[in-house]
mmCIF file with all atom_site columns, C-alpha atoms in Angstrom:
data_model
loop_
_atom_site.group_PDB
_atom_site.id
_atom_site.type_symbol
_atom_site.label_atom_id
_atom_site.label_alt_id
_atom_site.label_comp_id
_atom_site.label_asym_id
_atom_site.label_entity_id
_atom_site.label_seq_id
_atom_site.pdbx_PDB_ins_code
_atom_site.Cartn_x
_atom_site.Cartn_y
_atom_site.Cartn_z
_atom_site.occupancy
_atom_site.B_iso_or_equiv
_atom_site.pdbx_formal_charge
_atom_site.auth_seq_id
_atom_site.auth_comp_id
_atom_site.auth_asym_id
_atom_site.auth_atom_id
_atom_site.pdbx_PDB_model_num
ATOM 1   C CA . ARG A 1 1   ? -136.573 -97.592  -94.035  1.00 66.00 ? 62  ARG A CA 1
ATOM 2   C CA . LYS A 1 2   ? -139.498 -95.592  -94.368  1.00 76.00 ? 63  LYS A CA 1
ATOM 3   C CA . GLU A 1 3   ? -142.974 -97.131  -95.048  1.00 88.00 ? 64  GLU A CA 1
ATOM 4   C CA . VAL A 1 4   ? -143.209 -94.920  -98.074  1.00 93.00 ? 65  VAL A CA 1
ATOM 5   C CA . GLU A 1 5   ? -140.670 -92.785  -99.988  1.00 94.00 ? 66  GLU A CA 1
ATOM 6   C CA . GLN A 1 6   ? -141.063 -90.425  -102.877 1.00 95.00 ? 67  GLN A CA 1
ATOM 7   C CA . ASP A 1 7   ? -138.608 -88.559  -104.501 1.00 91.00 ? 68  ASP A CA 1
ATOM 8   C CA . PRO A 1 8   ? -137.048 -85.555  -102.202 1.00 84.00 ? 69  PRO A CA 1
ATOM 9   C CA . GLY A 1 9   ? -138.376 -82.647  -105.009 1.00 86.00 ? 70  GLY A CA 1
ATOM 10  C CA . PRO A 1 10  ? -139.485 -80.455  -105.323 1.00 93.00 ? 71  PRO A CA 1
ATOM 11  C CA . PHE A 1 11  ? -139.328 -80.416  -109.478 1.00 95.00 ? 72  PHE A CA 1
ATOM 12  C CA . ASN A 1 12  ? -139.468 -77.275  -110.955 1.00 96.00 ? 73  ASN A CA 1
ATOM 13  C CA . VAL A 1 13  ? -140.796 -78.374  -114.785 1.00 97.00 ? 74  VAL A CA 1
ATOM 14  C CA . PRO A 1 14  ? -141.765 -75.528  -117.919 1.00 97.00 ? 75  PRO A CA 1
ATOM 15  C CA . GLU A 1 15  ? -144.975 -75.463  -118.848 1.00 97.00 ? 76  GLU A CA 1
ATOM 16  C CA . GLY A 1 16  ? -145.814 -78.063  -121.215 1.00 97.00 ? 77  GLY A CA 1
ATOM 17  C CA . ALA A 1 17  ? -143.075 -80.604  -119.624 1.00 97.00 ? 78  ALA A CA 1
ATOM 18  C CA . THR A 1 18  ? -143.508 -83.740  -118.937 1.00 97.00 ? 79  THR A CA 1
ATOM 19  C CA . VAL A 1 19  ? -142.461 -84.775  -115.412 1.00 97.00 ? 80  VAL A CA 1
ATOM 20  C CA . ALA A 1 20  ? -142.711 -88.240  -113.512 1.00 96.00 ? 81  ALA A CA 1
ATOM 21  C CA . PHE A 1 21  ? -143.039 -89.080  -109.727 1.00 96.00 ? 82  PHE A CA 1
ATOM 22  C CA . ASN A 1 22  ? -141.310 -92.372  -108.397 1.00 95.00 ? 83  ASN A CA 1
ATOM 23  C CA . CYS A 1 23  ? -142.943 -93.944  -104.524 1.00 96.00 ? 84  CYS A CA 1
ATOM 24  C CA . THR A 1 24  ? -141.510 -97.033  -103.014 1.00 96.00 ? 85  THR A CA 1
ATOM 25  C CA . TYR A 1 25  ? -143.538 -98.741  -100.545 1.00 95.00 ? 86  TYR A CA 1
ATOM 26  C CA . SER A 1 26  ? -141.605 -101.486 -97.851  1.00 93.00 ? 87  SER A CA 1
ATOM 27  C CA . ASN A 1 27  ? -144.353 -103.545 -97.204  1.00 89.00 ? 88  ASN A CA 1
ATOM 28  C CA . SER A 1 28  ? -145.690 -106.369 -99.377  1.00 87.00 ? 89  SER A CA 1
ATOM 29  C CA . ALA A 1 29  ? -149.156 -106.728 -98.324  1.00 87.00 ? 90  ALA A CA 1
ATOM 30  C CA . SER A 1 30  ? -150.279 -103.189 -99.363  1.00 86.00 ? 91  SER A CA 1
ATOM 31  C CA . GLN A 1 31  ? -153.411 -103.548 -101.501 1.00 85.00 ? 92  GLN A CA 1
ATOM 32  C CA . SER A 1 32  ? -154.790 -100.577 -102.822 1.00 89.00 ? 93  SER A CA 1
ATOM 33  C CA . PHE A 1 33  ? -152.558 -97.799  -103.886 1.00 93.00 ? 94  PHE A CA 1
ATOM 34  C CA . PHE A 1 34  ? -153.426 -93.606  -104.573 1.00 93.00 ? 95  PHE A CA 1
ATOM 35  C CA . TRP A 1 35  ? -151.816 -90.561  -105.621 1.00 96.00 ? 96  TRP A CA 1
ATOM 36  C CA . TYR A 1 36  ? -152.779 -87.545  -103.578 1.00 95.00 ? 97  TYR A CA 1
ATOM 37  C CA . ARG A 1 37  ? -152.708 -83.815  -104.437 1.00 96.00 ? 98  ARG A CA 1
ATOM 38  C CA . GLN A 1 38  ? -152.083 -81.262  -101.752 1.00 95.00 ? 99  GLN A CA 1
ATOM 39  C CA . ASP A 1 39  ? -152.438 -77.905  -102.801 1.00 94.00 ? 100 ASP A CA 1
ATOM 40  C CA . CYS A 1 40  ? -150.806 -75.369  -100.465 1.00 89.00 ? 101 CYS A CA 1
ATOM 41  C CA . ARG A 1 41  ? -152.463 -74.397  -97.835  1.00 85.00 ? 102 ARG A CA 1
ATOM 42  C CA . LYS A 1 42  ? -155.376 -77.197  -98.723  1.00 90.00 ? 103 LYS A CA 1
ATOM 43  C CA . GLU A 1 43  ? -156.151 -80.811  -97.436  1.00 92.00 ? 104 GLU A CA 1
ATOM 44  C CA . PRO A 1 44  ? -154.999 -83.317  -99.796  1.00 93.00 ? 105 PRO A CA 1
ATOM 45  C CA . LYS A 1 45  ? -157.729 -84.589  -102.694 1.00 93.00 ? 106 LYS A CA 1
ATOM 46  C CA . LEU A 1 46  ? -157.176 -87.882  -104.451 1.00 91.00 ? 107 LEU A CA 1
ATOM 47  C CA . LEU A 1 47  ? -155.845 -87.706  -107.719 1.00 94.00 ? 108 LEU A CA 1
ATOM 48  C CA . MET A 1 48  ? -156.421 -91.386  -108.888 1.00 93.00 ? 109 MET A CA 1
ATOM 49  C CA . SER A 1 49  ? -156.021 -94.801  -107.734 1.00 90.00 ? 110 SER A CA 1
ATOM 50  C CA . VAL A 1 50  ? -153.770 -96.991  -109.265 1.00 93.00 ? 111 VAL A CA 1
ATOM 51  C CA . TYR A 1 51  ? -154.173 -100.305 -110.687 1.00 87.00 ? 112 TYR A CA 1
ATOM 52  C CA . SER A 1 52  ? -152.115 -103.684 -111.113 1.00 87.00 ? 113 SER A CA 1
ATOM 53  C CA . SER A 1 53  ? -152.412 -102.633 -115.034 1.00 87.00 ? 114 SER A CA 1
ATOM 54  C CA . GLY A 1 54  ? -151.875 -99.364  -114.818 1.00 88.00 ? 115 GLY A CA 1
ATOM 55  C CA . ASN A 1 55  ? -154.658 -96.568  -115.514 1.00 92.00 ? 116 ASN A CA 1
ATOM 56  C CA . GLU A 1 56  ? -154.994 -93.629  -117.430 1.00 93.00 ? 117 GLU A CA 1
ATOM 57  C CA . ASP A 1 57  ? -156.834 -90.681  -116.301 1.00 93.00 ? 118 ASP A CA 1
ATOM 58  C CA . GLY A 1 58  ? -156.282 -87.557  -119.308 1.00 96.00 ? 119 GLY A CA 1
ATOM 59  C CA . ARG A 1 59  ? -152.744 -85.765  -119.083 1.00 97.00 ? 120 ARG A CA 1
ATOM 60  C CA . PHE A 1 60  ? -152.021 -88.730  -115.756 1.00 97.00 ? 121 PHE A CA 1
ATOM 61  C CA . THR A 1 61  ? -150.964 -91.893  -116.107 1.00 97.00 ? 122 THR A CA 1
ATOM 62  C CA . ALA A 1 62  ? -150.388 -94.183  -112.862 1.00 96.00 ? 123 ALA A CA 1
ATOM 63  C CA . GLN A 1 63  ? -148.255 -97.515  -112.821 1.00 96.00 ? 124 GLN A CA 1
ATOM 64  C CA . LEU A 1 64  ? -147.550 -99.781  -110.126 1.00 95.00 ? 125 LEU A CA 1
ATOM 65  C CA . ASN A 1 65  ? -145.184 -102.557 -110.169 1.00 94.00 ? 126 ASN A CA 1
ATOM 66  C CA . ARG A 1 66  ? -145.910 -104.906 -107.366 1.00 93.00 ? 127 ARG A CA 1
ATOM 67  C CA . ALA A 1 67  ? -142.625 -107.251 -107.545 1.00 92.00 ? 128 ALA A CA 1
ATOM 68  C CA . SER A 1 68  ? -140.373 -104.026 -107.147 1.00 94.00 ? 129 SER A CA 1
ATOM 69  C CA . GLN A 1 69  ? -143.134 -102.350 -104.846 1.00 95.00 ? 130 GLN A CA 1
ATOM 70  C CA . TYR A 1 70  ? -142.616 -99.579  -106.847 1.00 95.00 ? 131 TYR A CA 1
ATOM 71  C CA . ILE A 1 71  ? -145.782 -96.891  -108.020 1.00 96.00 ? 132 ILE A CA 1
ATOM 72  C CA . SER A 1 72  ? -145.014 -94.276  -110.557 1.00 97.00 ? 133 SER A CA 1
ATOM 73  C CA . LEU A 1 73  ? -147.183 -91.197  -111.761 1.00 97.00 ? 134 LEU A CA 1
ATOM 74  C CA . LEU A 1 74  ? -146.895 -89.594  -115.119 1.00 97.00 ? 135 LEU A CA 1
ATOM 75  C CA . ILE A 1 75  ? -147.656 -85.979  -116.127 1.00 98.00 ? 136 ILE A CA 1
ATOM 76  C CA . ARG A 1 76  ? -148.129 -84.873  -119.561 1.00 98.00 ? 137 ARG A CA 1
ATOM 77  C CA . ASP A 1 77  ? -147.959 -81.630  -120.758 1.00 98.00 ? 138 ASP A CA 1
ATOM 78  C CA . SER A 1 78  ? -148.074 -80.317  -117.833 1.00 98.00 ? 139 SER A CA 1
ATOM 79  C CA . LYS A 1 79  ? -149.782 -76.786  -117.275 1.00 97.00 ? 140 LYS A CA 1
ATOM 80  C CA . LEU A 1 80  ? -149.497 -74.082  -114.049 1.00 97.00 ? 141 LEU A CA 1
ATOM 81  C CA . SER A 1 81  ? -152.374 -75.189  -112.944 1.00 97.00 ? 142 SER A CA 1
ATOM 82  C CA . ASP A 1 82  ? -150.318 -78.732  -111.332 1.00 97.00 ? 143 ASP A CA 1
ATOM 83  C CA . SER A 1 83  ? -148.217 -76.918  -109.269 1.00 97.00 ? 144 SER A CA 1
ATOM 84  C CA . ALA A 1 84  ? -149.327 -79.252  -106.041 1.00 96.00 ? 145 ALA A CA 1
ATOM 85  C CA . THR A 1 85  ? -147.484 -81.192  -103.814 1.00 96.00 ? 146 THR A CA 1
ATOM 86  C CA . TYR A 1 86  ? -148.332 -84.950  -104.852 1.00 97.00 ? 147 TYR A CA 1
ATOM 87  C CA . LEU A 1 87  ? -148.312 -87.683  -102.177 1.00 95.00 ? 148 LEU A CA 1
ATOM 88  C CA . CYS A 1 88  ? -148.348 -91.441  -102.828 1.00 95.00 ? 149 CYS A CA 1
ATOM 89  C CA . VAL A 1 89  ? -150.377 -93.342  -100.364 1.00 93.00 ? 150 VAL A CA 1
ATOM 90  C CA . VAL A 1 90  ? -150.463 -97.494  -99.840  1.00 93.00 ? 151 VAL A CA 1
ATOM 91  C CA . SER A 1 91  ? -152.881 -98.980  -97.967  1.00 87.00 ? 152 SER A CA 1
ATOM 92  C CA . TYR A 1 92  ? -153.550 -102.427 -96.454  1.00 81.00 ? 153 TYR A CA 1
ATOM 93  C CA . GLY A 1 93  ? -155.890 -103.721 -93.296  1.00 76.00 ? 154 GLY A CA 1
ATOM 94  C CA . GLN A 1 94  ? -157.553 -100.514 -92.314  1.00 72.00 ? 155 GLN A CA 1
ATOM 95  C CA . ASN A 1 95  ? -154.311 -99.066  -92.226  1.00 77.00 ? 156 ASN A CA 1
ATOM 96  C CA . PHE A 1 96  ? -153.401 -95.673  -94.859  1.00 82.00 ? 157 PHE A CA 1
ATOM 97  C CA . VAL A 1 97  ? -149.787 -94.714  -94.999  1.00 89.00 ? 158 VAL A CA 1
ATOM 98  C CA . PHE A 1 98  ? -148.133 -91.310  -96.504  1.00 91.00 ? 159 PHE A CA 1
ATOM 99  C CA . GLY A 1 99  ? -145.470 -90.322  -98.187  1.00 93.00 ? 160 GLY A CA 1
ATOM 100 C CA . PRO A 1 100 ? -143.889 -87.856  -97.876  1.00 92.00 ? 161 PRO A CA 1
ATOM 101 C CA . GLY A 1 101 ? -144.367 -86.038  -100.643 1.00 94.00 ? 162 GLY A CA 1
ATOM 102 C CA . THR A 1 102 ? -142.500 -84.576  -104.127 1.00 95.00 ? 163 THR A CA 1
ATOM 103 C CA . ARG A 1 103 ? -143.296 -80.954  -104.220 1.00 95.00 ? 164 ARG A CA 1
ATOM 104 C CA . LEU A 1 104 ? -143.871 -79.943  -108.414 1.00 97.00 ? 165 LEU A CA 1
ATOM 105 C CA . SER A 1 105 ? -143.467 -75.966  -109.675 1.00 96.00 ? 166 SER A CA 1
ATOM 106 C CA . VAL A 1 106 ? -144.306 -75.745  -112.930 1.00 97.00 ? 167 VAL A CA 1
ATOM 107 C CA . LEU A 1 107 ? -143.045 -72.780  -114.536 1.00 96.00 ? 168 LEU A CA 1
ATOM 108 C CA . PRO A 1 108 ? -144.506 -70.207  -116.803 1.00 95.00 ? 169 PRO A CA 1
ATOM 109 C CA . SER B 2 1   ? -167.532 -89.877  -102.432 1.00 70.00 ? 254 SER B CA 1
ATOM 110 C CA . ALA B 2 2   ? -168.373 -88.343  -98.968  1.00 80.00 ? 255 ALA B CA 1
ATOM 111 C CA . VAL B 2 3   ? -167.863 -84.709  -98.152  1.00 89.00 ? 256 VAL B CA 1
ATOM 112 C CA . ILE B 2 4   ? -166.562 -83.931  -94.980  1.00 94.00 ? 257 ILE B CA 1
ATOM 113 C CA . SER B 2 5   ? -167.497 -80.473  -92.701  1.00 96.00 ? 258 SER B CA 1
ATOM 114 C CA . GLN B 2 6   ? -164.824 -79.592  -90.248  1.00 97.00 ? 259 GLN B CA 1
ATOM 115 C CA . LYS B 2 7   ? -164.313 -76.620  -88.151  1.00 96.00 ? 260 LYS B CA 1
ATOM 116 C CA . PRO B 2 8   ? -162.902 -74.700  -86.660  1.00 96.00 ? 261 PRO B CA 1
ATOM 117 C CA . SER B 2 9   ? -161.292 -74.286  -89.885  1.00 95.00 ? 262 SER B CA 1
ATOM 118 C CA . ARG B 2 10  ? -158.215 -72.407  -87.769  1.00 95.00 ? 263 ARG B CA 1
ATOM 119 C CA . ASP B 2 11  ? -157.328 -71.248  -84.456  1.00 96.00 ? 264 ASP B CA 1
ATOM 120 C CA . ILE B 2 12  ? -154.743 -69.348  -82.208  1.00 96.00 ? 265 ILE B CA 1
ATOM 121 C CA . CYS B 2 13  ? -155.125 -70.478  -78.883  1.00 96.00 ? 266 CYS B CA 1
ATOM 122 C CA . GLN B 2 14  ? -153.146 -69.781  -75.167  1.00 96.00 ? 267 GLN B CA 1
ATOM 123 C CA . ARG B 2 15  ? -150.592 -72.767  -74.195  1.00 96.00 ? 268 ARG B CA 1
ATOM 124 C CA . GLY B 2 16  ? -152.825 -74.893  -71.352  1.00 97.00 ? 269 GLY B CA 1
ATOM 125 C CA . THR B 2 17  ? -156.043 -74.349  -72.599  1.00 97.00 ? 270 THR B CA 1
ATOM 126 C CA . SER B 2 18  ? -158.022 -77.179  -75.259  1.00 97.00 ? 271 SER B CA 1
ATOM 127 C CA . LEU B 2 19  ? -159.426 -77.189  -78.767  1.00 97.00 ? 272 LEU B CA 1
ATOM 128 C CA . THR B 2 20  ? -162.440 -79.170  -79.931  1.00 98.00 ? 273 THR B CA 1
ATOM 129 C CA . ILE B 2 21  ? -162.456 -79.690  -83.505  1.00 98.00 ? 274 ILE B CA 1
ATOM 130 C CA . GLN B 2 22  ? -164.820 -81.426  -84.862  1.00 98.00 ? 275 GLN B CA 1
ATOM 131 C CA . CYS B 2 23  ? -165.952 -83.336  -88.571  1.00 97.00 ? 276 CYS B CA 1
ATOM 132 C CA . GLN B 2 24  ? -169.136 -84.170  -89.524  1.00 97.00 ? 277 GLN B CA 1
ATOM 133 C CA . VAL B 2 25  ? -169.550 -86.083  -92.726  1.00 94.00 ? 278 VAL B CA 1
ATOM 134 C CA . ASP B 2 26  ? -173.007 -85.991  -94.593  1.00 91.00 ? 279 ASP B CA 1
ATOM 135 C CA . SER B 2 27  ? -173.437 -89.718  -95.060  1.00 87.00 ? 280 SER B CA 1
ATOM 136 C CA . GLN B 2 28  ? -172.317 -92.784  -93.177  1.00 86.00 ? 281 GLN B CA 1
ATOM 137 C CA . VAL B 2 29  ? -169.117 -94.236  -92.734  1.00 86.00 ? 282 VAL B CA 1
ATOM 138 C CA . THR B 2 30  ? -167.344 -97.081  -91.391  1.00 82.00 ? 283 THR B CA 1
ATOM 139 C CA . MET B 2 31  ? -164.209 -95.414  -90.607  1.00 85.00 ? 284 MET B CA 1
ATOM 140 C CA . MET B 2 32  ? -163.188 -92.233  -89.460  1.00 92.00 ? 285 MET B CA 1
ATOM 141 C CA . PHE B 2 33  ? -159.398 -91.208  -88.770  1.00 94.00 ? 286 PHE B CA 1
ATOM 142 C CA . TRP B 2 34  ? -157.566 -87.994  -87.304  1.00 97.00 ? 287 TRP B CA 1
ATOM 143 C CA . TYR B 2 35  ? -154.637 -86.549  -88.674  1.00 96.00 ? 288 TYR B CA 1
ATOM 144 C CA . ARG B 2 36  ? -151.758 -84.136  -88.078  1.00 96.00 ? 289 ARG B CA 1
ATOM 145 C CA . GLN B 2 37  ? -149.549 -82.225  -90.434  1.00 94.00 ? 290 GLN B CA 1
ATOM 146 C CA . GLN B 2 38  ? -146.394 -80.480  -89.375  1.00 90.00 ? 291 GLN B CA 1
ATOM 147 C CA . PRO B 2 39  ? -145.960 -77.494  -91.866  1.00 83.00 ? 292 PRO B CA 1
ATOM 148 C CA . GLY B 2 40  ? -143.800 -79.182  -94.769  1.00 81.00 ? 293 GLY B CA 1
ATOM 149 C CA . GLN B 2 41  ? -144.406 -82.794  -93.730  1.00 85.00 ? 294 GLN B CA 1
ATOM 150 C CA . SER B 2 42  ? -146.546 -85.188  -94.888  1.00 86.00 ? 295 SER B CA 1
ATOM 151 C CA . LEU B 2 43  ? -149.465 -86.420  -93.011  1.00 91.00 ? 296 LEU B CA 1
ATOM 152 C CA . THR B 2 44  ? -149.397 -88.583  -89.798  1.00 92.00 ? 297 THR B CA 1
ATOM 153 C CA . LEU B 2 45  ? -152.217 -90.919  -88.273  1.00 92.00 ? 298 LEU B CA 1
ATOM 154 C CA . ILE B 2 46  ? -152.873 -89.291  -84.254  1.00 96.00 ? 299 ILE B CA 1
ATOM 155 C CA . ALA B 2 47  ? -155.745 -92.442  -84.467  1.00 95.00 ? 300 ALA B CA 1
ATOM 156 C CA . THR B 2 48  ? -158.860 -93.955  -85.588  1.00 93.00 ? 301 THR B CA 1
ATOM 157 C CA . ALA B 2 49  ? -161.807 -93.418  -83.973  1.00 93.00 ? 302 ALA B CA 1
ATOM 158 C CA . ASN B 2 50  ? -164.004 -96.177  -83.512  1.00 86.00 ? 303 ASN B CA 1
ATOM 159 C CA . GLN B 2 51  ? -167.931 -95.682  -83.058  1.00 86.00 ? 304 GLN B CA 1
ATOM 160 C CA . GLY B 2 52  ? -169.409 -96.803  -80.127  1.00 83.00 ? 305 GLY B CA 1
ATOM 161 C CA . SER B 2 53  ? -165.836 -97.553  -78.920  1.00 85.00 ? 306 SER B CA 1
ATOM 162 C CA . GLU B 2 54  ? -162.322 -95.726  -77.802  1.00 89.00 ? 307 GLU B CA 1
ATOM 163 C CA . ALA B 2 55  ? -160.439 -94.521  -80.713  1.00 93.00 ? 308 ALA B CA 1
ATOM 164 C CA . THR B 2 56  ? -157.117 -96.758  -81.597  1.00 93.00 ? 309 THR B CA 1
ATOM 165 C CA . TYR B 2 57  ? -153.935 -95.021  -80.834  1.00 95.00 ? 310 TYR B CA 1
ATOM 166 C CA . GLU B 2 58  ? -151.066 -94.944  -83.202  1.00 93.00 ? 311 GLU B CA 1
ATOM 167 C CA . SER B 2 59  ? -147.643 -94.822  -81.099  1.00 92.00 ? 312 SER B CA 1
ATOM 168 C CA . GLY B 2 60  ? -146.753 -91.293  -79.738  1.00 94.00 ? 313 GLY B CA 1
ATOM 169 C CA . PHE B 2 61  ? -150.227 -90.557  -78.979  1.00 96.00 ? 314 PHE B CA 1
ATOM 170 C CA . VAL B 2 62  ? -152.002 -90.527  -75.980  1.00 96.00 ? 315 VAL B CA 1
ATOM 171 C CA . ILE B 2 63  ? -155.975 -90.668  -75.221  1.00 96.00 ? 316 ILE B CA 1
ATOM 172 C CA . ASP B 2 64  ? -155.331 -87.935  -72.324  1.00 97.00 ? 317 ASP B CA 1
ATOM 173 C CA . LYS B 2 65  ? -153.529 -85.511  -75.115  1.00 97.00 ? 318 LYS B CA 1
ATOM 174 C CA . PHE B 2 66  ? -155.835 -86.517  -77.714  1.00 97.00 ? 319 PHE B CA 1
ATOM 175 C CA . PRO B 2 67  ? -159.013 -87.360  -76.571  1.00 97.00 ? 320 PRO B CA 1
ATOM 176 C CA . ILE B 2 68  ? -161.390 -88.622  -79.401  1.00 96.00 ? 321 ILE B CA 1
ATOM 177 C CA . SER B 2 69  ? -164.841 -89.081  -79.745  1.00 94.00 ? 322 SER B CA 1
ATOM 178 C CA . ARG B 2 70  ? -167.122 -90.851  -81.901  1.00 94.00 ? 323 ARG B CA 1
ATOM 179 C CA . PRO B 2 71  ? -170.989 -91.115  -81.584  1.00 92.00 ? 324 PRO B CA 1
ATOM 180 C CA . ASN B 2 72  ? -172.434 -92.505  -84.482  1.00 91.00 ? 325 ASN B CA 1
ATOM 181 C CA . LEU B 2 73  ? -171.484 -93.264  -88.181  1.00 90.00 ? 326 LEU B CA 1
ATOM 182 C CA . THR B 2 74  ? -171.455 -89.566  -89.178  1.00 92.00 ? 327 THR B CA 1
ATOM 183 C CA . PHE B 2 75  ? -169.761 -87.090  -86.347  1.00 95.00 ? 328 PHE B CA 1
ATOM 184 C CA . SER B 2 76  ? -166.095 -87.432  -84.808  1.00 96.00 ? 329 SER B CA 1
ATOM 185 C CA . THR B 2 77  ? -164.477 -84.929  -82.336  1.00 97.00 ? 330 THR B CA 1
ATOM 186 C CA . LEU B 2 78  ? -160.530 -84.818  -81.824  1.00 98.00 ? 331 LEU B CA 1
ATOM 187 C CA . THR B 2 79  ? -159.487 -82.828  -78.830  1.00 98.00 ? 332 THR B CA 1
ATOM 188 C CA . VAL B 2 80  ? -155.979 -81.048  -78.287  1.00 97.00 ? 333 VAL B CA 1
ATOM 189 C CA . SER B 2 81  ? -155.754 -81.168  -74.640  1.00 97.00 ? 334 SER B CA 1
ATOM 190 C CA . ASN B 2 82  ? -152.830 -78.775  -72.857  1.00 97.00 ? 335 ASN B CA 1
ATOM 191 C CA . MET B 2 83  ? -152.196 -77.362  -75.465  1.00 97.00 ? 336 MET B CA 1
ATOM 192 C CA . SER B 2 84  ? -148.243 -76.209  -76.346  1.00 96.00 ? 337 SER B CA 1
ATOM 193 C CA . PRO B 2 85  ? -146.626 -74.632  -78.723  1.00 95.00 ? 338 PRO B CA 1
ATOM 194 C CA . GLU B 2 86  ? -145.676 -78.023  -80.372  1.00 95.00 ? 339 GLU B CA 1
ATOM 195 C CA . ASP B 2 87  ? -148.527 -78.615  -81.229  1.00 96.00 ? 340 ASP B CA 1
ATOM 196 C CA . SER B 2 88  ? -149.237 -76.147  -83.519  1.00 96.00 ? 341 SER B CA 1
ATOM 197 C CA . SER B 2 89  ? -150.270 -77.652  -87.137  1.00 96.00 ? 342 SER B CA 1
ATOM 198 C CA . ILE B 2 90  ? -152.930 -78.937  -89.091  1.00 96.00 ? 343 ILE B CA 1
ATOM 199 C CA . TYR B 2 91  ? -155.309 -81.515  -88.193  1.00 97.00 ? 344 TYR B CA 1
ATOM 200 C CA . LEU B 2 92  ? -157.457 -83.257  -90.656  1.00 97.00 ? 345 LEU B CA 1
ATOM 201 C CA . CYS B 2 93  ? -160.135 -85.617  -90.099  1.00 96.00 ? 346 CYS B CA 1
ATOM 202 C CA . SER B 2 94  ? -161.212 -87.981  -93.030  1.00 94.00 ? 347 SER B CA 1
ATOM 203 C CA . ALA B 2 95  ? -163.581 -90.606  -93.737  1.00 91.00 ? 348 ALA B CA 1
ATOM 204 C CA . LYS B 2 96  ? -162.969 -94.702  -94.960  1.00 82.00 ? 349 LYS B CA 1
ATOM 205 C CA . PRO B 2 97  ? -165.666 -94.672  -97.562  1.00 71.00 ? 350 PRO B CA 1
ATOM 206 C CA . ALA B 2 98  ? -167.117 -98.189  -98.457  1.00 65.00 ? 351 ALA B CA 1
ATOM 207 C CA . MET B 2 99  ? -165.438 -98.830  -101.528 1.00 61.00 ? 352 MET B CA 1
ATOM 208 C CA . ALA B 2 100 ? -162.037 -100.030 -100.720 1.00 52.00 ? 353 ALA B CA 1
ATOM 209 C CA . ASP B 2 101 ? -161.087 -98.727  -104.094 1.00 57.00 ? 354 ASP B CA 1
ATOM 210 C CA . TYR B 2 102 ? -161.823 -95.325  -103.264 1.00 67.00 ? 355 TYR B CA 1
ATOM 211 C CA . GLY B 2 103 ? -159.150 -93.427  -101.269 1.00 73.00 ? 356 GLY B CA 1
ATOM 212 C CA . TYR B 2 104 ? -160.424 -91.986  -98.188  1.00 84.00 ? 357 TYR B CA 1
ATOM 213 C CA . THR B 2 105 ? -162.154 -88.097  -98.062  1.00 89.00 ? 358 THR B CA 1
ATOM 214 C CA . PHE B 2 106 ? -160.401 -85.546  -96.142  1.00 93.00 ? 359 PHE B CA 1
ATOM 215 C CA . GLY B 2 107 ? -162.348 -82.329  -94.307  1.00 95.00 ? 360 GLY B CA 1
ATOM 216 C CA . SER B 2 108 ? -160.578 -79.045  -95.089  1.00 95.00 ? 361 SER B CA 1
ATOM 217 C CA . GLY B 2 109 ? -158.438 -78.895  -92.166  1.00 96.00 ? 362 GLY B CA 1
ATOM 218 C CA . THR B 2 110 ? -157.956 -76.777  -88.862  1.00 97.00 ? 363 THR B CA 1
ATOM 219 C CA . ARG B 2 111 ? -154.830 -74.603  -88.995  1.00 96.00 ? 364 ARG B CA 1
ATOM 220 C CA . LEU B 2 112 ? -154.007 -74.803  -85.100  1.00 96.00 ? 365 LEU B CA 1
ATOM 221 C CA . THR B 2 113 ? -151.515 -72.038  -83.556  1.00 96.00 ? 366 THR B CA 1
ATOM 222 C CA . VAL B 2 114 ? -150.664 -72.428  -79.751  1.00 96.00 ? 367 VAL B CA 1
ATOM 223 C CA . VAL B 2 115 ? -149.014 -69.167  -78.243  1.00 96.00 ? 368 VAL B CA 1
#
């Protein structure tokens, strides 16, 4: 089993739709959790950290369930500019493990 | 968060040659890392660049192939040695900021094509 797994995607959604990405991790010692966004031919950029109580940043909501070792990202009212690959990242100690990513295409 | 300047942004190299990639951070960082991202794949950690000591390599990566330097807390290099077409990939450096809650910052990547 891979350390970090994500929905395989791709997700093709119309503008304005709500889309949710799921991520599971295998190491129960994982301490920090993040969602990164990677545009085509660009480096990954931090979208948001994920906190145990869940957190929201505008149209983006992240949830963490430590018991189930599960992380989610919800995007509301999706925009064309949200089209990218979304990477789930889990860290423990000095290790920083990337999921395979889920590609999102928001269609006009 | 830290800003990382990575160069070159891209290169086309002959097989058997070597390429050195540089990353300069605008502030001192405790940890620097080198990743490889092959087309359509996620990031794979090559090694952790340790300041003042030898890098720590992940399984499948060796120092002879990917020598790394980290002479100070703001700079690191990765060399891809004796290149073959299988080394064609994007190479990214990243840095760990002081605050653990903050994600790592990445350089803009080096797109390497070996012909």
